[in-house]
Short mmCIF file of C-alpha atoms in Angstrom, two decimals:
data_model
loop_
_atom_site.label_atom_id
_atom_site.label_comp_id
_atom_site.label_asym_id
_atom_site.label_seq_id
_atom_site.Cartn_x
_atom_site.Cartn_y
_atom_site.Cartn_z
CA MET A 542 56.15 50.45 -93.25
CA GLY A 543 56.22 47.33 -95.43
CA ILE A 544 57.00 43.74 -94.27
CA SER A 545 60.63 43.91 -95.65
CA GLU A 546 61.25 47.34 -94.06
CA LEU A 547 60.00 46.07 -90.70
CA HIS A 548 62.14 43.06 -90.87
CA ALA A 549 65.32 45.11 -91.61
CA TRP A 550 64.40 47.56 -88.96
CA ALA A 551 63.86 44.80 -86.36
CA SER A 552 67.23 43.07 -87.28
CA ALA A 553 69.07 46.34 -86.67
CA SER A 554 67.07 47.03 -83.42
CA PRO A 555 67.47 44.23 -80.92
CA ASP A 556 66.07 46.16 -78.19
CA PHE A 557 62.74 46.30 -80.21
CA LEU A 558 62.54 42.43 -80.35
CA ILE A 559 63.17 42.32 -76.61
CA THR A 560 60.41 44.77 -75.91
CA VAL A 561 57.91 43.03 -78.07
CA SER A 562 58.66 39.64 -76.69
CA THR A 563 58.53 40.83 -73.02
CA THR A 564 55.13 42.62 -73.75
CA VAL A 565 53.60 39.46 -75.30
CA ALA A 566 54.80 37.20 -72.47
CA ALA A 567 53.35 39.82 -69.89
CA ALA A 568 50.09 39.90 -71.65
CA SER A 569 49.73 36.14 -71.71
CA ALA A 570 50.59 35.85 -67.95
CA THR A 571 47.96 38.37 -66.97
CA SER A 572 45.22 37.33 -69.26
CA SER A 573 42.24 35.68 -67.54
CA PRO A 574 41.91 31.79 -68.05
CA LEU A 575 38.95 30.36 -69.68
CA SER A 576 36.05 29.66 -67.32
CA TYR A 577 35.23 26.05 -67.58
CA THR A 578 33.63 23.46 -65.45
CA PRO A 579 33.22 19.99 -66.78
CA GLY A 580 29.65 19.00 -67.44
CA TYR A 581 28.24 22.39 -66.57
CA ALA A 582 26.42 24.99 -68.71
CA PRO A 583 25.23 28.23 -67.13
CA GLN A 584 21.40 28.41 -66.89
CA GLU A 585 19.64 31.11 -68.82
CA ASP A 586 17.53 33.64 -67.03
CA HIS A 587 14.03 33.80 -68.59
CA PHE A 588 12.83 36.96 -67.01
CA ASN A 589 10.29 38.79 -69.37
CA TYR A 590 10.41 35.70 -71.65
CA GLU A 591 9.62 36.62 -75.22
CA HIS A 592 7.55 33.54 -76.05
CA GLU A 593 5.08 33.50 -73.00
CA ASP A 594 2.14 33.23 -75.53
CA LEU A 595 3.59 29.99 -77.00
CA LYS A 596 3.86 28.26 -73.67
CA PRO A 597 1.69 25.08 -73.36
CA GLN A 598 -1.80 24.60 -72.22
CA PHE A 599 -4.12 21.63 -72.42
CA ILE A 600 -7.36 22.78 -73.88
CA ASP A 601 -10.53 20.67 -73.03
CA VAL A 602 -12.45 20.49 -76.31
CA LYS A 603 -13.92 17.51 -78.28
CA TRP A 604 -12.85 16.99 -81.99
CA GLN A 605 -14.52 14.75 -84.62
CA PRO A 606 -12.49 11.62 -85.90
CA LEU A 607 -10.05 12.31 -88.69
CA VAL A 608 -11.36 11.15 -92.05
CA GLU A 609 -9.47 10.25 -95.18
CA HIS A 610 -8.77 13.24 -97.55
CA PRO A 611 -7.04 13.49 -100.95
CA TYR A 612 -3.24 14.14 -100.82
CA THR A 613 -0.82 15.05 -103.52
CA ASP A 614 2.93 15.25 -102.41
CA LYS A 615 4.44 18.56 -103.39
CA GLY A 616 7.82 16.85 -103.62
CA LEU A 617 6.65 15.38 -106.91
CA SER A 618 6.90 18.91 -108.49
CA GLY A 619 10.45 19.59 -107.17
CA ASP A 620 13.38 19.69 -109.31
CA PRO A 621 15.41 16.33 -109.30
CA ASN A 622 18.54 18.41 -108.64
CA PHE A 623 16.94 20.70 -106.21
CA LYS A 624 18.27 23.72 -108.17
CA ASN A 625 15.53 26.19 -107.06
CA LEU A 626 16.59 25.56 -103.47
CA THR A 627 20.34 25.20 -103.72
CA SER A 628 20.59 28.25 -105.90
CA ILE A 629 19.81 30.46 -102.90
CA ALA A 630 21.87 28.40 -100.25
CA ALA A 631 25.14 29.66 -99.07
CA ASP A 632 26.26 26.16 -97.98
CA ILE A 633 24.84 22.58 -97.96
CA PHE A 634 26.34 19.56 -96.46
CA ASP A 635 25.35 16.05 -95.31
CA TYR A 636 25.87 14.82 -91.77
CA ASN A 637 26.49 11.33 -93.03
CA PRO A 638 25.60 9.36 -96.28
CA LYS A 639 22.22 7.98 -95.02
CA ILE A 640 20.40 10.71 -93.40
CA GLY A 641 20.61 14.44 -92.37
CA THR A 642 21.54 17.55 -94.29
CA GLU A 643 22.32 21.14 -93.02
CA ILE A 644 21.60 24.06 -95.29
CA SER A 645 22.73 27.62 -94.63
CA GLY A 646 21.74 30.89 -96.35
CA VAL A 647 18.04 29.94 -96.78
CA ASN A 648 15.29 32.04 -95.11
CA LEU A 649 12.28 29.52 -94.72
CA ALA A 650 9.93 32.30 -94.26
CA LYS A 651 10.59 33.67 -97.73
CA LEU A 652 10.55 30.62 -99.97
CA THR A 653 8.81 30.69 -103.46
CA ASP A 654 6.55 27.75 -104.45
CA PRO A 655 9.21 26.11 -106.63
CA GLN A 656 11.70 26.38 -103.68
CA LYS A 657 9.06 24.76 -101.40
CA ASP A 658 8.62 21.87 -103.90
CA ASP A 659 12.40 21.41 -103.89
CA LEU A 660 12.45 21.45 -100.15
CA ALA A 661 9.83 18.82 -99.93
CA ARG A 662 11.71 16.69 -102.52
CA LEU A 663 15.04 17.12 -100.56
CA ILE A 664 13.35 16.20 -97.27
CA ALA A 665 11.94 13.00 -98.89
CA THR A 666 15.35 12.19 -100.07
CA ARG A 667 17.46 12.92 -97.10
CA GLY A 668 15.04 12.26 -94.24
CA VAL A 669 15.64 15.59 -92.26
CA LEU A 670 17.04 18.91 -93.03
CA PHE A 671 18.50 21.48 -90.52
CA PHE A 672 18.22 25.20 -90.71
CA ARG A 673 20.02 27.46 -88.21
CA ASN A 674 18.79 30.79 -86.72
CA GLN A 675 15.33 31.24 -88.42
CA THR A 676 14.32 34.22 -86.68
CA ASP A 677 11.82 35.23 -89.49
CA LEU A 678 10.02 32.02 -89.20
CA ASP A 679 7.56 32.95 -86.36
CA ILE A 680 4.74 30.63 -85.58
CA ASP A 681 2.43 32.22 -88.14
CA ALA A 682 4.99 31.76 -90.90
CA GLN A 683 5.78 28.37 -89.79
CA LYS A 684 2.06 27.25 -90.10
CA GLU A 685 1.83 28.92 -93.56
CA LEU A 686 4.85 27.08 -94.77
CA VAL A 687 3.85 23.57 -93.57
CA SER A 688 0.26 24.02 -94.56
CA TYR A 689 1.75 24.26 -98.26
CA PHE A 690 2.55 20.56 -97.95
CA GLY A 691 -0.65 19.28 -96.67
CA LYS A 692 -3.56 19.47 -94.20
CA LEU A 693 -2.19 20.50 -90.72
CA HIS A 694 -2.57 17.83 -88.04
CA ARG A 695 -4.23 18.62 -84.65
CA HIS A 696 -2.91 16.35 -81.95
CA ALA A 697 -5.49 14.71 -79.65
CA THR A 698 -3.58 14.79 -76.49
CA THR A 699 -0.51 17.03 -76.41
CA SER A 700 -0.30 20.64 -75.35
CA VAL A 701 -1.07 23.69 -77.56
CA PRO A 702 0.03 27.24 -77.27
CA LYS A 703 -1.64 29.55 -74.82
CA ARG A 704 -2.41 31.96 -77.76
CA GLU A 705 -5.77 31.11 -79.33
CA GLY A 706 -6.09 29.94 -82.86
CA LEU A 707 -3.04 27.65 -82.76
CA GLU A 708 -4.73 24.32 -82.04
CA ASP A 709 -2.72 22.70 -84.96
CA VAL A 710 0.56 23.60 -83.23
CA HIS A 711 2.12 21.00 -80.72
CA VAL A 712 4.17 22.56 -77.97
CA ILE A 713 7.31 20.86 -76.70
CA TYR A 714 8.03 22.24 -73.24
CA THR A 715 10.24 21.10 -70.55
CA GLY A 716 10.62 23.69 -67.66
CA GLU A 717 13.42 24.31 -65.26
CA ASN A 718 11.68 22.18 -62.64
CA SER A 719 10.24 19.43 -64.72
CA LYS A 720 10.61 15.86 -63.60
CA GLU A 721 13.20 13.65 -65.28
CA MET A 722 11.46 10.81 -67.09
CA ARG A 723 14.14 8.53 -68.03
CA ALA A 724 13.03 5.83 -65.50
CA VAL A 725 9.56 5.73 -67.13
CA PHE A 726 10.53 5.57 -70.91
CA THR A 727 13.32 3.31 -71.96
CA PRO A 728 15.80 4.66 -74.63
CA THR A 729 14.27 2.23 -77.20
CA PHE A 730 10.71 3.19 -76.43
CA LEU A 731 11.62 6.81 -77.05
CA TRP A 732 12.30 6.14 -80.71
CA HIS A 733 9.07 6.98 -82.62
CA SER A 734 7.48 8.48 -85.67
CA ASP A 735 4.63 10.89 -84.80
CA VAL A 736 1.15 9.66 -84.58
CA THR A 737 1.52 6.72 -86.96
CA TYR A 738 -1.81 5.42 -85.71
CA GLU A 739 -3.71 7.97 -87.70
CA VAL A 740 -5.22 6.74 -90.97
CA GLN A 741 -3.10 9.23 -92.93
CA PRO A 742 0.03 9.71 -90.54
CA LEU A 743 2.31 12.77 -90.74
CA ALA A 744 4.52 13.54 -93.71
CA TYR A 745 6.43 16.81 -93.59
CA THR A 746 7.08 17.98 -89.99
CA SER A 747 8.76 21.16 -88.73
CA LEU A 748 10.18 21.80 -85.26
CA LYS A 749 11.50 25.18 -84.17
CA VAL A 750 13.27 25.45 -80.89
CA LEU A 751 12.53 28.80 -79.35
CA THR A 752 14.67 28.23 -76.24
CA GLY A 753 16.93 25.43 -75.24
CA PRO A 754 19.84 24.43 -73.15
CA PRO A 755 23.15 26.44 -74.01
CA ARG A 756 25.82 24.82 -75.95
CA GLY A 757 26.88 21.62 -74.37
CA GLY A 758 23.74 21.64 -72.06
CA GLY A 759 22.10 18.66 -73.73
CA GLY A 760 18.60 18.40 -75.24
CA ASP A 761 19.58 17.03 -78.72
CA THR A 762 17.40 15.22 -81.11
CA LEU A 763 18.30 12.09 -82.96
CA TRP A 764 16.66 10.87 -86.24
CA SER A 765 16.95 7.28 -87.78
CA SER A 766 16.42 6.61 -91.40
CA GLN A 767 13.87 4.00 -92.09
CA TYR A 768 15.07 3.77 -95.67
CA ALA A 769 18.35 2.64 -94.34
CA ALA A 770 16.65 0.39 -91.84
CA TYR A 771 14.92 -1.63 -94.52
CA ASP A 772 18.16 -1.77 -96.57
CA ALA A 773 20.10 -3.24 -93.72
CA LEU A 774 17.94 -6.23 -93.62
CA SER A 775 18.74 -9.38 -95.59
CA PRO A 776 16.69 -10.05 -98.75
CA SER A 777 14.87 -12.88 -97.00
CA MET A 778 13.87 -10.72 -94.14
CA GLN A 779 12.83 -7.83 -96.50
CA THR A 780 10.49 -10.31 -98.32
CA LEU A 781 9.08 -11.53 -95.06
CA LEU A 782 8.22 -8.01 -93.76
CA GLU A 783 6.91 -6.88 -97.08
CA GLY A 784 4.02 -9.30 -96.68
CA LEU A 785 3.22 -8.20 -93.16
CA SER A 786 1.26 -5.35 -91.45
CA ALA A 787 1.46 -3.93 -87.91
CA ILE A 788 -1.15 -2.58 -85.44
CA HIS A 789 -0.49 1.08 -84.53
CA SER A 790 -2.66 2.25 -81.50
CA ALA A 791 -3.17 5.62 -79.82
CA ASP A 792 -4.69 3.87 -76.71
CA LEU A 793 -1.41 4.13 -74.52
CA GLN A 794 -1.15 7.79 -75.27
CA ALA A 795 -4.72 8.49 -74.37
CA GLU A 796 -4.45 6.43 -71.14
CA GLY A 797 -1.51 8.33 -70.06
CA SER A 798 -3.23 11.59 -70.64
CA ARG A 799 -6.30 10.66 -68.79
CA ALA A 800 -4.24 9.29 -65.88
CA LEU A 801 -2.79 12.78 -65.55
CA GLY A 802 -6.14 14.32 -65.53
CA ARG A 803 -5.49 15.92 -68.97
CA PRO A 804 -8.26 15.99 -71.81
CA VAL A 805 -8.30 13.60 -74.79
CA ARG A 806 -9.71 15.82 -77.49
CA ARG A 807 -10.24 13.04 -80.02
CA GLU A 808 -10.98 9.38 -79.30
CA PRO A 809 -8.02 7.11 -79.69
CA VAL A 810 -7.84 5.02 -82.82
CA THR A 811 -6.14 1.73 -83.73
CA THR A 812 -4.96 1.33 -87.30
CA ILE A 813 -3.22 -1.33 -89.42
CA HIS A 814 -0.52 -0.30 -91.71
CA PRO A 815 2.00 -2.11 -93.89
CA LEU A 816 5.27 -2.88 -92.20
CA VAL A 817 7.16 -1.84 -95.28
CA ARG A 818 5.91 1.25 -97.29
CA VAL A 819 6.91 3.07 -100.36
CA HIS A 820 7.59 6.70 -100.62
CA PRO A 821 5.54 8.48 -103.35
CA VAL A 822 8.29 10.92 -104.19
CA THR A 823 11.47 8.82 -104.12
CA GLY A 824 9.92 5.37 -104.93
CA TRP A 825 12.12 3.79 -102.20
CA LYS A 826 11.04 1.16 -99.89
CA SER A 827 11.26 2.06 -96.11
CA LEU A 828 10.51 0.25 -92.98
CA PHE A 829 7.40 1.73 -91.33
CA PHE A 830 7.89 0.65 -87.79
CA ASN A 831 7.34 2.57 -84.55
CA PRO A 832 8.64 1.34 -81.10
CA GLY A 833 6.25 3.79 -79.42
CA PHE A 834 3.05 2.83 -81.11
CA VAL A 835 3.28 -0.55 -82.79
CA GLN A 836 1.54 -3.18 -80.59
CA LYS A 837 1.63 -6.32 -82.71
CA ILE A 838 2.45 -7.74 -86.02
CA VAL A 839 -0.81 -8.94 -87.75
CA GLY A 840 -1.33 -12.53 -88.83
CA ILE A 841 1.52 -14.41 -87.07
CA PRO A 842 1.69 -15.85 -83.65
CA LYS A 843 2.48 -13.56 -80.69
CA ILE A 844 5.79 -15.11 -80.04
CA GLU A 845 6.94 -14.46 -83.62
CA SER A 846 5.44 -10.92 -83.45
CA ASP A 847 7.31 -10.24 -80.05
CA HIS A 848 10.58 -11.29 -81.63
CA ILE A 849 10.08 -9.31 -84.88
CA ILE A 850 9.28 -6.19 -82.77
CA ALA A 851 12.31 -6.81 -80.45
CA MET A 852 14.61 -7.06 -83.54
CA LEU A 853 13.32 -3.96 -85.22
CA ASN A 854 13.57 -2.05 -81.95
CA GLU A 855 17.23 -2.93 -81.74
CA LEU A 856 17.72 -2.18 -85.44
CA ILE A 857 16.38 1.28 -85.20
CA ALA A 858 17.77 2.24 -81.80
CA THR A 859 21.38 0.76 -82.18
CA THR A 860 22.52 1.08 -85.89
CA GLN A 861 24.55 4.14 -85.69
CA GLU A 862 25.24 4.32 -89.42
CA PHE A 863 21.69 5.52 -90.10
CA HIS A 864 21.51 7.88 -87.12
CA VAL A 865 21.90 11.60 -87.14
CA ARG A 866 22.18 13.79 -84.00
CA PHE A 867 21.37 17.57 -83.98
CA GLN A 868 22.64 20.09 -81.25
CA TRP A 869 20.10 22.83 -81.28
CA GLY A 870 20.64 26.50 -81.08
CA LYS A 871 17.97 29.18 -80.46
CA ASN A 872 15.65 29.55 -83.48
CA ASP A 873 17.05 26.54 -85.32
CA VAL A 874 14.57 24.46 -87.38
CA ALA A 875 14.54 20.80 -88.27
CA PHE A 876 12.27 19.61 -91.09
CA TRP A 877 11.82 15.99 -91.44
CA ASP A 878 9.67 13.29 -93.16
CA ASN A 879 7.75 11.12 -90.52
CA ARG A 880 7.04 8.60 -93.18
CA VAL A 881 10.72 7.52 -93.37
CA CYS A 882 12.28 8.61 -90.13
CA ASN A 883 12.02 7.77 -86.50
CA HIS A 884 13.31 10.34 -84.05
CA SER A 885 14.20 10.36 -80.40
CA ALA A 886 14.57 12.93 -77.62
CA THR A 887 17.35 12.95 -75.24
CA TYR A 888 17.23 13.54 -71.53
CA GLY A 889 19.85 14.90 -68.98
CA PHE A 890 19.47 18.55 -69.87
CA GLY A 891 18.14 19.76 -66.60
CA PRO A 892 17.77 22.45 -65.06
CA HIS A 893 17.56 24.12 -68.45
CA ARG A 894 14.36 25.07 -70.17
CA ARG A 895 13.51 23.49 -73.52
CA HIS A 896 10.71 25.04 -75.42
CA GLY A 897 9.81 24.31 -79.16
CA VAL A 898 6.77 24.43 -81.54
CA ARG A 899 6.05 21.69 -83.95
CA VAL A 900 3.80 21.91 -87.03
CA ALA A 901 3.11 18.99 -89.24
CA ALA A 902 1.10 18.16 -92.28
CA GLN A 903 -0.63 14.75 -92.96
CA GLY A 904 0.44 12.67 -95.94
CA GLU A 905 -0.85 9.83 -97.76
CA LYS A 906 -2.32 6.63 -96.48
CA PRO A 907 0.65 4.22 -96.10
CA TYR A 908 0.99 1.74 -99.08
CA PHE A 909 3.36 -0.86 -100.42
CA ASP A 910 4.25 -1.17 -103.96
CA VAL A 911 6.17 -4.22 -105.32
CA ASN A 912 7.78 -1.88 -107.84
CA GLY A 913 9.46 0.13 -105.02
CA THR A 914 13.24 0.30 -105.11
CA SER A 915 16.09 0.51 -102.58
CA GLN A 916 17.77 3.72 -101.61
CA GLU A 917 21.05 2.14 -100.86
CA GLU A 918 21.08 -0.09 -104.14
CA GLU A 919 20.08 3.01 -106.28
CA PHE A 920 22.94 5.11 -104.86
CA LEU A 921 25.52 2.38 -105.15
CA ARG A 922 24.61 1.86 -108.86
CA GLU A 923 24.79 5.60 -109.49
CA ARG A 924 28.33 5.60 -108.07
CA GLY A 925 29.46 2.48 -109.76
CA LEU A 926 30.13 0.84 -106.41
CA PRO A 927 29.57 -2.95 -105.47
CA GLN A 928 26.37 -3.94 -103.82
CA VAL A 929 26.42 -4.81 -100.09
CA ASN A 930 26.82 -8.39 -99.23
CA LYS A 931 23.61 -9.01 -96.84
CA ASP A 932 23.67 -12.72 -96.49
CA GLY A 933 26.49 -12.76 -93.85
CA SER A 934 28.52 -15.31 -95.87
CA GLY A 935 32.29 -15.60 -95.70
CA LEU A 936 34.96 -15.08 -92.95
CA GLN A 937 35.21 -11.48 -91.70
CA ASN A 938 37.18 -9.66 -89.22
CA TYR A 939 36.59 -6.04 -87.97
CA ASN A 940 39.07 -3.77 -86.34
CA ASP A 941 38.39 -0.21 -85.61
#
């Protein structure tokens, strides 16, 4: 029976309309309401946990200091329009103009080398990429993929998986009964870029969440663009910071591990890096500042150093326009560039388990180049838009 015939029959049969209306109303009245408790997410049962071999342990071994090694960024070989990667994607969208892009339809475990090159170039451009439900990317495939981008980093103090042979995998694990640490680490201090104290800090970094809080249960991660942090500064402040360097130290991390009776597998190092660096792929200038590891700005009095550090802490932690926040699902992967991003964990997800594995490749020794450019200025020129007023002049009023 077609639509027109059904309409004609229903019009001639008022009893039919009454019957249908009565049935729908009865079904609505008897259906079960949604089960909802504000601020509550049911706890997952981890009986017979499938990732038992990737739970954390602290191996007590001694490693030699890291030494400089040659590095060539794979993103330099990527297509400027990322066509090798986007051609296999089902969808791609940015979270905001400054940072963060989600790609669907891409299986990270099955990329060709040209697609990996594009992946590196896009990470360098967007800061962090998100890929949902990467079930094929087990820990071996994850290591193989990241090793394409550079020498894998072995962390001196954090936990590694129970399974042998994975010393270059960092385990993120918060159990059901783990102690809440928000009173120990301030929100500003939590913002960091991983192991910036190394002579050659990390470049491309992948994190896969194996198990996490259910939807709405917390445990998100945030990233902050250091391209955008640099661009947010006035030209005078940019010039000042371009002539300065900062002391990055592993001492606090090592002391914390020893205080807990955990091993320090490689002696802590202190390194001086430029406060503004240039990315080898994009050519853009970015701030290279780390609230968690920077101890002092070199070559200026302590009071000036303290004020600059406080200002940069506030800039990174509170400027929402260059933040992106990701709500994890099981087997989701984030791939980011530690050279141009800070990131931060979030608390408040107890009593849920949060278990992830991170694999990261070391990049180049940070450097500054006077010929570096600005991400924001380049994008505005390409789009024919006016440049941003950064000197604070003129009367302004903001209502939102």
